[in-house]
PDB file of C-alpha atoms and ligand atoms in Angstrom:
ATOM      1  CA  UNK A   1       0.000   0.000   0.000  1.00  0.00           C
ATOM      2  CA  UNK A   2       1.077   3.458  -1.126  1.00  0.00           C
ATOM      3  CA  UNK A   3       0.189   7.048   0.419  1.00  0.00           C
ATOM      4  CA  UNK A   4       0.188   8.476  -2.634  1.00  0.00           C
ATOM      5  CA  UNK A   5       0.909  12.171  -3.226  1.00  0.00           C
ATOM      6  CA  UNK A   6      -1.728  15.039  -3.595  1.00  0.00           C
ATOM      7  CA  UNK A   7      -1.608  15.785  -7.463  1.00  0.00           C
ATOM      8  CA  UNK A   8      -0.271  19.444  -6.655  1.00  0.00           C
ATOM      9  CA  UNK A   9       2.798  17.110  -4.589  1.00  0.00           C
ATOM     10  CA  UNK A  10       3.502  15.385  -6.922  1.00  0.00           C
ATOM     11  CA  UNK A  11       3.215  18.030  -9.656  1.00  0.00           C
ATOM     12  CA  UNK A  12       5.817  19.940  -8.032  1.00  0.00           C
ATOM     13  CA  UNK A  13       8.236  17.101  -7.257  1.00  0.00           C
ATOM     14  CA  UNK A  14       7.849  15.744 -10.726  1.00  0.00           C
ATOM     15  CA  UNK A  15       7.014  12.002  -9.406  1.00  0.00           C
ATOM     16  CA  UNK A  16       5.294   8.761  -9.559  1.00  0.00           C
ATOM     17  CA  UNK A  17       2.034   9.614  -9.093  1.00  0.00           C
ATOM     18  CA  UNK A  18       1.268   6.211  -7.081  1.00  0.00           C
ATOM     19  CA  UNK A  19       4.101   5.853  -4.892  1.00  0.00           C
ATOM     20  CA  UNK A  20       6.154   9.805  -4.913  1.00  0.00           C
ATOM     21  CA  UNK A  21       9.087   8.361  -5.083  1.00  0.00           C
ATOM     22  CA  UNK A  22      10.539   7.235  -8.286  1.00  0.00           C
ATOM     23  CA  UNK A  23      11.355  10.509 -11.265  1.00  0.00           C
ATOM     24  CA  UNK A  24       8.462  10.799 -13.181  1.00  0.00           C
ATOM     25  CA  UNK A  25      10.793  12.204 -16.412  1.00  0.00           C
ATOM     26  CA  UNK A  26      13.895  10.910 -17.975  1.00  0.00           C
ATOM     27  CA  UNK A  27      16.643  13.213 -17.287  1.00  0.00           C
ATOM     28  CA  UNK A  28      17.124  16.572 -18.446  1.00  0.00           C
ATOM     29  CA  UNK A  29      14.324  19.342 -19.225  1.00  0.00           C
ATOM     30  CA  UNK A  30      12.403  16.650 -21.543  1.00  0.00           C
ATOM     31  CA  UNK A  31       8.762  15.963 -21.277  1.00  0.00           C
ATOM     32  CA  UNK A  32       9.289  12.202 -21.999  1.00  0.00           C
ATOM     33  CA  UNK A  33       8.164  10.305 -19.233  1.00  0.00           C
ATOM     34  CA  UNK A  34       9.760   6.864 -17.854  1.00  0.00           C
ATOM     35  CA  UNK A  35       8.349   3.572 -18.882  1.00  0.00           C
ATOM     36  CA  UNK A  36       7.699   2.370 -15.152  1.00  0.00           C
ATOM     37  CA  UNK A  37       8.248   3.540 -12.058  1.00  0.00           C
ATOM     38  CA  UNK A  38      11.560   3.192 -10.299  1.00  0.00           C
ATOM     39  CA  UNK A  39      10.277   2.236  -6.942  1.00  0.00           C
ATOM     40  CA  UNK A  40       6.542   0.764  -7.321  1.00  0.00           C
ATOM     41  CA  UNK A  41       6.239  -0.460 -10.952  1.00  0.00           C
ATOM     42  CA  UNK A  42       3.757   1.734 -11.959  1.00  0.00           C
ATOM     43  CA  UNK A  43       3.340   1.737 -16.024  1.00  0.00           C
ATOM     44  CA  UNK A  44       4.017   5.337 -15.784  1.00  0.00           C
ATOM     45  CA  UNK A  45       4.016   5.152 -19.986  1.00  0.00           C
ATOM     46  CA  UNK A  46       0.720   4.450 -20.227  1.00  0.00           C
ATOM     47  CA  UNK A  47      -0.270   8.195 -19.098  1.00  0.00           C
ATOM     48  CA  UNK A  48      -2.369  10.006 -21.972  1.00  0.00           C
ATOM     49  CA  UNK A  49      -1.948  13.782 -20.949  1.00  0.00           C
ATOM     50  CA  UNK A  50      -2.358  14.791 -24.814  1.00  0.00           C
ATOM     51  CA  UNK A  51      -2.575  18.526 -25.464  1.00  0.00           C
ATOM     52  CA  UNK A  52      -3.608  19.298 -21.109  1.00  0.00           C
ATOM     53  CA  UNK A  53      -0.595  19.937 -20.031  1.00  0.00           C
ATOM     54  CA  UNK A  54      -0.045  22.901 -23.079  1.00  0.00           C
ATOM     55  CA  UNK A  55      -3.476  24.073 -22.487  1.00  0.00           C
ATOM     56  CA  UNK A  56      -2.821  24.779 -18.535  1.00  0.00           C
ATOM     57  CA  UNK A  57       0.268  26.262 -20.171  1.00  0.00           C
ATOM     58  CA  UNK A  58      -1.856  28.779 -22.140  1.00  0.00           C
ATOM     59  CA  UNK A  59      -4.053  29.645 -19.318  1.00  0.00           C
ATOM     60  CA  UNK A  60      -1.174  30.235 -17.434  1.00  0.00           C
ATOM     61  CA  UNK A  61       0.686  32.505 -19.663  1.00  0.00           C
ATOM     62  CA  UNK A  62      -2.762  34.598 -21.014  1.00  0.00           C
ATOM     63  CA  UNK A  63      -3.793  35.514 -17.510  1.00  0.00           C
ATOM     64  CA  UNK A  64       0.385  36.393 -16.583  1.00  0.00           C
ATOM     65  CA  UNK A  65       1.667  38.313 -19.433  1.00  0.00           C
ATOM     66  CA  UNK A  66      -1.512  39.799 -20.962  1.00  0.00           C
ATOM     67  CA  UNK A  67      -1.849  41.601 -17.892  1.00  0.00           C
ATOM     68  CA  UNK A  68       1.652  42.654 -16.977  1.00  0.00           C
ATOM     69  CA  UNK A  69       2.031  43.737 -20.725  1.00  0.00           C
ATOM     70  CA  UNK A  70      -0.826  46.034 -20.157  1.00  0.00           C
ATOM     71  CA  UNK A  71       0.427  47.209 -17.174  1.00  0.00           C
ATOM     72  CA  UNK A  72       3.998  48.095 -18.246  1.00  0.00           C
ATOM     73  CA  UNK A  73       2.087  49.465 -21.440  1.00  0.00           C
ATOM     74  CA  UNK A  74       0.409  51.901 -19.510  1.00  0.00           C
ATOM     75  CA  UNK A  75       2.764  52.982 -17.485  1.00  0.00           C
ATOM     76  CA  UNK A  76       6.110  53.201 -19.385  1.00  0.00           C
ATOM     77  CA  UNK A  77       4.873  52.692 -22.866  1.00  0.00           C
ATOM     78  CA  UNK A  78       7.714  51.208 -24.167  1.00  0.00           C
ATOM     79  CA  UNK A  79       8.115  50.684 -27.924  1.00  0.00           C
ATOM     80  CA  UNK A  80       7.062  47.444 -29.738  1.00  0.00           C
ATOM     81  CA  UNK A  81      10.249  45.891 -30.487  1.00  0.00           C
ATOM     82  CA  UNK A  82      10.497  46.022 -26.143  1.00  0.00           C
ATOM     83  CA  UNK A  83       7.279  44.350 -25.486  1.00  0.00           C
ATOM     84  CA  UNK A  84       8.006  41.839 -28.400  1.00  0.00           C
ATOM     85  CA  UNK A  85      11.301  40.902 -27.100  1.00  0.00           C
ATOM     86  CA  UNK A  86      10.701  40.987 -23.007  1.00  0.00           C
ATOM     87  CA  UNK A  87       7.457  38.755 -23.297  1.00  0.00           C
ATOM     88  CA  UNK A  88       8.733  36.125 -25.733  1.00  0.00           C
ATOM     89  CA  UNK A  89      11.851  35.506 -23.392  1.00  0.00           C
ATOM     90  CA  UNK A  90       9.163  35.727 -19.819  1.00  0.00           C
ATOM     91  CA  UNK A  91       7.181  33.493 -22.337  1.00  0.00           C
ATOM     92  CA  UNK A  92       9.968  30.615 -23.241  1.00  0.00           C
ATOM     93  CA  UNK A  93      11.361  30.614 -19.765  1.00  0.00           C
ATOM     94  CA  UNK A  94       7.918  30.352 -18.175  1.00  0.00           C
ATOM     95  CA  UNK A  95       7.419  27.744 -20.554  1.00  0.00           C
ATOM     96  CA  UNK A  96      10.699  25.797 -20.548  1.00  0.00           C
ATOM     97  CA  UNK A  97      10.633  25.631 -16.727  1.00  0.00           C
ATOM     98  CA  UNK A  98       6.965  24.861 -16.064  1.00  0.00           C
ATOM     99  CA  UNK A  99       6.324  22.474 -18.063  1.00  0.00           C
ATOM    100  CA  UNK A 100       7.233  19.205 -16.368  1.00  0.00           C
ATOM    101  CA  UNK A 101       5.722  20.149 -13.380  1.00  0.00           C
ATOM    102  CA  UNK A 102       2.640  20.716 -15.102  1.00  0.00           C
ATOM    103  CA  UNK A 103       2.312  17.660 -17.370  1.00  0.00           C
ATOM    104  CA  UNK A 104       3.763  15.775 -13.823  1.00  0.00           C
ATOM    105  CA  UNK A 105      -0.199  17.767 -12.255  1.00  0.00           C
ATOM    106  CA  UNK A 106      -2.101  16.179 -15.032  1.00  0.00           C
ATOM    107  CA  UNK A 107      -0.501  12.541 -15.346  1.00  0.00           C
ATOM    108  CA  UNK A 108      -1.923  12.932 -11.450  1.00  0.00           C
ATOM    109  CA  UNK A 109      -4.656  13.961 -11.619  1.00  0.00           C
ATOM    110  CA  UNK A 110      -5.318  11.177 -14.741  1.00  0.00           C
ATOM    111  CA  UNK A 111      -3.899   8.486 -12.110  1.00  0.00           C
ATOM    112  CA  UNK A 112      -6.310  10.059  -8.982  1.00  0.00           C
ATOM    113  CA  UNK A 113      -9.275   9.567 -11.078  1.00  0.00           C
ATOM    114  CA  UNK A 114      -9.148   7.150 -13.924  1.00  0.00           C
ATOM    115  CA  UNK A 115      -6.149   4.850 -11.714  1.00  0.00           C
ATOM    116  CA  UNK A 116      -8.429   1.761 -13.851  1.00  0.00           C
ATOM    117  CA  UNK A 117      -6.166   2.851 -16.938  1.00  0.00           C
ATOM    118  CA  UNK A 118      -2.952   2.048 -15.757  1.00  0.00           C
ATOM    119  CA  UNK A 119      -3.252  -1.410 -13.946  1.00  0.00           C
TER     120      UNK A 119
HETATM  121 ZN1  LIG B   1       5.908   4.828  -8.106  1.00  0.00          ZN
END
């Protein structure tokens, strides 16, 4: 018997959903997940997160940059080339950084409430 992580646990830890223990992602900043789990067996492969994780990932980034691109727009008004240049980099960083933990919320929160799929 497991105590398995909260989703948000083990979005942030990037782990077995089942267990928390074993690395949910091969190494390095990829999104490719392990074929089982290191320390309970889990078929980790068998997740189907499709396109969630990269919608979350939109939501995110519309309600964080539209805003603070309005913001420094009204208050600075900085030329174009500026706005196109500081949001793409807060984009790709937000991006390159987040994503794992975010794909590692919804392979949870597939394995909290369809865990029939992955026996
Ligand atoms: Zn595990």
């Amino acid at each position: 018997m497991y105590l398995s992580p909260t989703p948000i646990e083990a979005g942030l830890r990037r782990v077995c959903p089942r267990c928390g223990k074993g690395k949910l992602f091969k190494a390095g900043l990829t999104l490719e997940v392990v074929e089982t789990c290191s320390d309970c067996n889990l078929a980790l492969a068998r997740n189907d997160s499709g396109d969630g994780p990269a919608v979350f990932m939109v939501f995110i980034l519309g309600a964080l940059l539209v805003p603070a691109a309005l913001l420094l727009d009204a208050l600075v008004s900085p030329p174009l080339w500026f706005h196109a240049v500081i949001w793409t980099i807060a984009a790709l960083g937000i991006c390159v950084f987040s994503m794992q933990p975010i794909k590692a919320y919804v392979v949870a929160l597939q394995f909290k409430h369809r865990p029939q799929t992955w026996e």
